Short mmCIF file of C-alpha atoms in Angstrom, two decimals:
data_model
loop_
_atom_site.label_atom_id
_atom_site.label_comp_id
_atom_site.label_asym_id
_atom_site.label_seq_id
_atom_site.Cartn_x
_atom_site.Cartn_y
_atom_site.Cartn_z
CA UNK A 272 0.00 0.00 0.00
CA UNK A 273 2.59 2.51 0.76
CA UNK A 274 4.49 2.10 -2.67
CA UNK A 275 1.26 2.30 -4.07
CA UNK A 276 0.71 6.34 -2.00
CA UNK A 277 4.24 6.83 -3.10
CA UNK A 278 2.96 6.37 -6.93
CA UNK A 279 0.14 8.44 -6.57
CA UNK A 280 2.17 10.98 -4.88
CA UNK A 281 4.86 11.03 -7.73
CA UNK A 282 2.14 11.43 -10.57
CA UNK A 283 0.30 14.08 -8.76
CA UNK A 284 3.61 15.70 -8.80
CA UNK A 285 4.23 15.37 -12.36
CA UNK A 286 0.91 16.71 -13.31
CA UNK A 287 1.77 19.63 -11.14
CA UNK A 288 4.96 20.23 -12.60
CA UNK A 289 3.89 19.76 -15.99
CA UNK A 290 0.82 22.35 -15.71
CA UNK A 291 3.07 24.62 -14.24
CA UNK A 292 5.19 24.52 -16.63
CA UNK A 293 2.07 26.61 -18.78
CA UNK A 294 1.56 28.97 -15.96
CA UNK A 295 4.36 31.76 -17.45
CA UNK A 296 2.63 31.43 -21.26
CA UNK A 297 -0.74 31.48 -19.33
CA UNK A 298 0.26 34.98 -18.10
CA UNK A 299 1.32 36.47 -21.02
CA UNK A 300 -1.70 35.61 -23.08
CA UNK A 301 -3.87 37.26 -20.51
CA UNK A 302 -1.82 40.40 -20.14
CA UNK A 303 -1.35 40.25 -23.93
CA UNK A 304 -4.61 40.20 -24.82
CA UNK A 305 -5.09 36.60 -25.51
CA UNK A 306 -3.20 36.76 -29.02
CA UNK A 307 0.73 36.15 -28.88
CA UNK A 308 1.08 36.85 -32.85
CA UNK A 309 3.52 39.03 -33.59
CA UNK A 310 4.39 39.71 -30.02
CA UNK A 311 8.24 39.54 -29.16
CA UNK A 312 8.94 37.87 -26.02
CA UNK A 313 12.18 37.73 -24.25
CA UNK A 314 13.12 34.81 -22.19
CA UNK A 315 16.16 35.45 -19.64
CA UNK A 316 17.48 31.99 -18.86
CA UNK A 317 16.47 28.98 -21.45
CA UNK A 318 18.68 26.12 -19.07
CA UNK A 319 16.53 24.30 -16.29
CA UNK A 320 18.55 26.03 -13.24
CA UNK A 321 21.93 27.78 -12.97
CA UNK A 322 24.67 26.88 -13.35
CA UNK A 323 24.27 24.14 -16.22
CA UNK A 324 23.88 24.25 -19.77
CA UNK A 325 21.01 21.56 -19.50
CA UNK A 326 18.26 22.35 -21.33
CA UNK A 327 16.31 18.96 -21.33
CA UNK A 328 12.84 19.21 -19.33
CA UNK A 329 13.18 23.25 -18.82
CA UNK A 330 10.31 25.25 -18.33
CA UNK A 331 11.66 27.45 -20.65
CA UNK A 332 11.44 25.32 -23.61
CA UNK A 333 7.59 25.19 -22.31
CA UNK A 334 7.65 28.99 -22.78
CA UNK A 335 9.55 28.97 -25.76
CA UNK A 336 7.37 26.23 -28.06
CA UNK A 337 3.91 27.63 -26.50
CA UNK A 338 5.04 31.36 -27.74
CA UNK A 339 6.08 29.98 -31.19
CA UNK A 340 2.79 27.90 -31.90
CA UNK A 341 0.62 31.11 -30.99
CA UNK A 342 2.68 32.89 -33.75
CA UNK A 343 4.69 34.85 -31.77
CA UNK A 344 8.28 36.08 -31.90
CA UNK A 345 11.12 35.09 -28.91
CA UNK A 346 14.64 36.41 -28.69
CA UNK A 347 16.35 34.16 -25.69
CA UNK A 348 19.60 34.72 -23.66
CA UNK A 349 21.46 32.66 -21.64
CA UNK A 350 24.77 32.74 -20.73
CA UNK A 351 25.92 28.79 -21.02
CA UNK A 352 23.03 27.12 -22.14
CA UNK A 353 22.90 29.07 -25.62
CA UNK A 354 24.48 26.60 -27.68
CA UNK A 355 22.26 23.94 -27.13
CA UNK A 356 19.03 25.83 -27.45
CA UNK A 357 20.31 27.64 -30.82
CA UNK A 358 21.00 23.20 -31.74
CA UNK A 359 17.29 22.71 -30.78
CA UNK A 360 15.48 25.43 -32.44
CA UNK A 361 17.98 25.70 -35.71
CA UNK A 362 16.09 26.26 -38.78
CA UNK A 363 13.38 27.08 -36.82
CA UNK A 364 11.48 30.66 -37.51
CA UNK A 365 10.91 33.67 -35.26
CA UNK A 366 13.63 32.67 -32.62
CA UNK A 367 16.85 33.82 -32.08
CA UNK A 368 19.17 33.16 -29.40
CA UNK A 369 21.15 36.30 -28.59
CA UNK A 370 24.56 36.90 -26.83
CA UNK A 371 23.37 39.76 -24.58
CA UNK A 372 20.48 39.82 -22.77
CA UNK A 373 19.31 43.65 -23.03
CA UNK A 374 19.74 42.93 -26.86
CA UNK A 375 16.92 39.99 -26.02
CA UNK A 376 15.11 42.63 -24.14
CA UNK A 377 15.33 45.16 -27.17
CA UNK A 378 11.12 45.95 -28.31
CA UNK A 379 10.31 43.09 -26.65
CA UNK A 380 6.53 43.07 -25.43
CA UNK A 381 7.12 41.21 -22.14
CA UNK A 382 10.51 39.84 -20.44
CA UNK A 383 10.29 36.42 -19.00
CA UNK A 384 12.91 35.67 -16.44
CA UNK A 385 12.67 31.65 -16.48
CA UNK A 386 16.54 30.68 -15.19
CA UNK A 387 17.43 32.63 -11.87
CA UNK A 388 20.96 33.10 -13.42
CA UNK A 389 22.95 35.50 -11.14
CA UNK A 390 23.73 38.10 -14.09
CA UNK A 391 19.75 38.03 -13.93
CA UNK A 392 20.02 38.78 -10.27
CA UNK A 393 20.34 42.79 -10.49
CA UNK A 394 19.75 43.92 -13.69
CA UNK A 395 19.74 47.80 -14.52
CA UNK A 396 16.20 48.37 -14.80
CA UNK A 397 16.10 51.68 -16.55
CA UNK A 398 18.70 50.11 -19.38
CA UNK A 399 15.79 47.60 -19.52
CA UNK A 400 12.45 50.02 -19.70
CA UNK A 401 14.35 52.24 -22.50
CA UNK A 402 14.79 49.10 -24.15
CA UNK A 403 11.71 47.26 -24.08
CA UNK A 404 8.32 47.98 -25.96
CA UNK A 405 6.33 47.61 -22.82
CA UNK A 406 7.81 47.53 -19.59
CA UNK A 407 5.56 44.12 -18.96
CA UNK A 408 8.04 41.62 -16.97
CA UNK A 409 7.24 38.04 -15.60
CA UNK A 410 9.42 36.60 -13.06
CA UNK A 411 9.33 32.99 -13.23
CA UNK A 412 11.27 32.68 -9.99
CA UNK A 413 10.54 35.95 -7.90
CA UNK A 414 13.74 37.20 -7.70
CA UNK A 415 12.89 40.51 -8.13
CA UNK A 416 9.69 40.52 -5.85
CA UNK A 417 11.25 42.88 -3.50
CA UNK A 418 12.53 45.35 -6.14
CA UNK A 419 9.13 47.78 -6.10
CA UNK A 420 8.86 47.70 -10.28
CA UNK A 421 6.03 48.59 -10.52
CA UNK A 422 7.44 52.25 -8.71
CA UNK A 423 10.04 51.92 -11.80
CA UNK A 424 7.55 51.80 -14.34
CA UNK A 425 7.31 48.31 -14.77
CA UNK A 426 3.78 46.09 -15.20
CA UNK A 427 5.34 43.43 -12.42
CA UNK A 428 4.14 39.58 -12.07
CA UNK A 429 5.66 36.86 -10.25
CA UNK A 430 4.38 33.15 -9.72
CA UNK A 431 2.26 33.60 -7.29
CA UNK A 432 3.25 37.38 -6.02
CA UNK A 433 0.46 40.53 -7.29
CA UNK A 434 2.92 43.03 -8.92
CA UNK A 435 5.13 45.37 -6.30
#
């Protein structure tokens, strides 16, 4: 009986994980409007935590794929995992993986933070507003939930945290 809990508890889990995994796409489609087309997003962080240039089971690539099939447009950083995700998505239209991640930032109508990288940690903000369509930011892993963006100008979500 108790491997039999420990199954239920590990699927229950996975279904968790994998839904989300949709939560960050969810948000932009409702801030967005509903309609990603033609929308540039930029996704800070495409490995599945620091540190790694593992890309395999990432939320971002969640992000990434869901963005795409809605028609819209993603320009990624990260700063070891690059490689792999410019291997995955080769050929592919309306992605680029970028070297610096203002430049992913540049018109961009949101900015996803997915990997909590620390060049991510402290990022100049104002750089980041000039640069940026909308100043619309979703922080996958609150790191900035005590920065008070939205008294910088930003439109502020976290997972789970109303906008500061």
């Amino acid at each position: 009986r108790d491997n039999d809990v420990e199954i239920d508890l590990a699927a229950a889990t996975d279904r968790v994980n994998q839904r989300q995994k949709g939560v960050l796409v969810r948000k932009l489609r409702k801030k967005l409007g509903g309609d990603l087309r033609g929308r540039k997003i930029a996704v800070w962080g495409i490995a599945f935590k620091p540190k790694t240039d593992d890309i395999r089971e990432s939320p971002a690539l969640t992000l990434i794929d869901a963005v795409l099939a809605d028609g819209g447009i993603i320009a990624a950083h990260d700063p070891i995992a690059a490689d792999n995700a410019r291997n995955l998505y080769n050929g592919k239209s309306n992605i680029s993986i970028v070297d610096d991640e203002y430049d992913a930032a540049k018109d961009a109508d949101a900015l996803v933070l997915v990997t909590e990288w620390r060049p991510y940690q402290s990022p100049d903000f104002e750089k980041l507003k000039e640069v940026m369509k909308q100043p619309y930011i979703v922080d996958g892993r609150n790191i900035w939930s005590t920065y008070h963006l939205k008294q910088l100008g930003f439109d502020y979500e976290g997972i789970g945290v109303i906008g500061k």
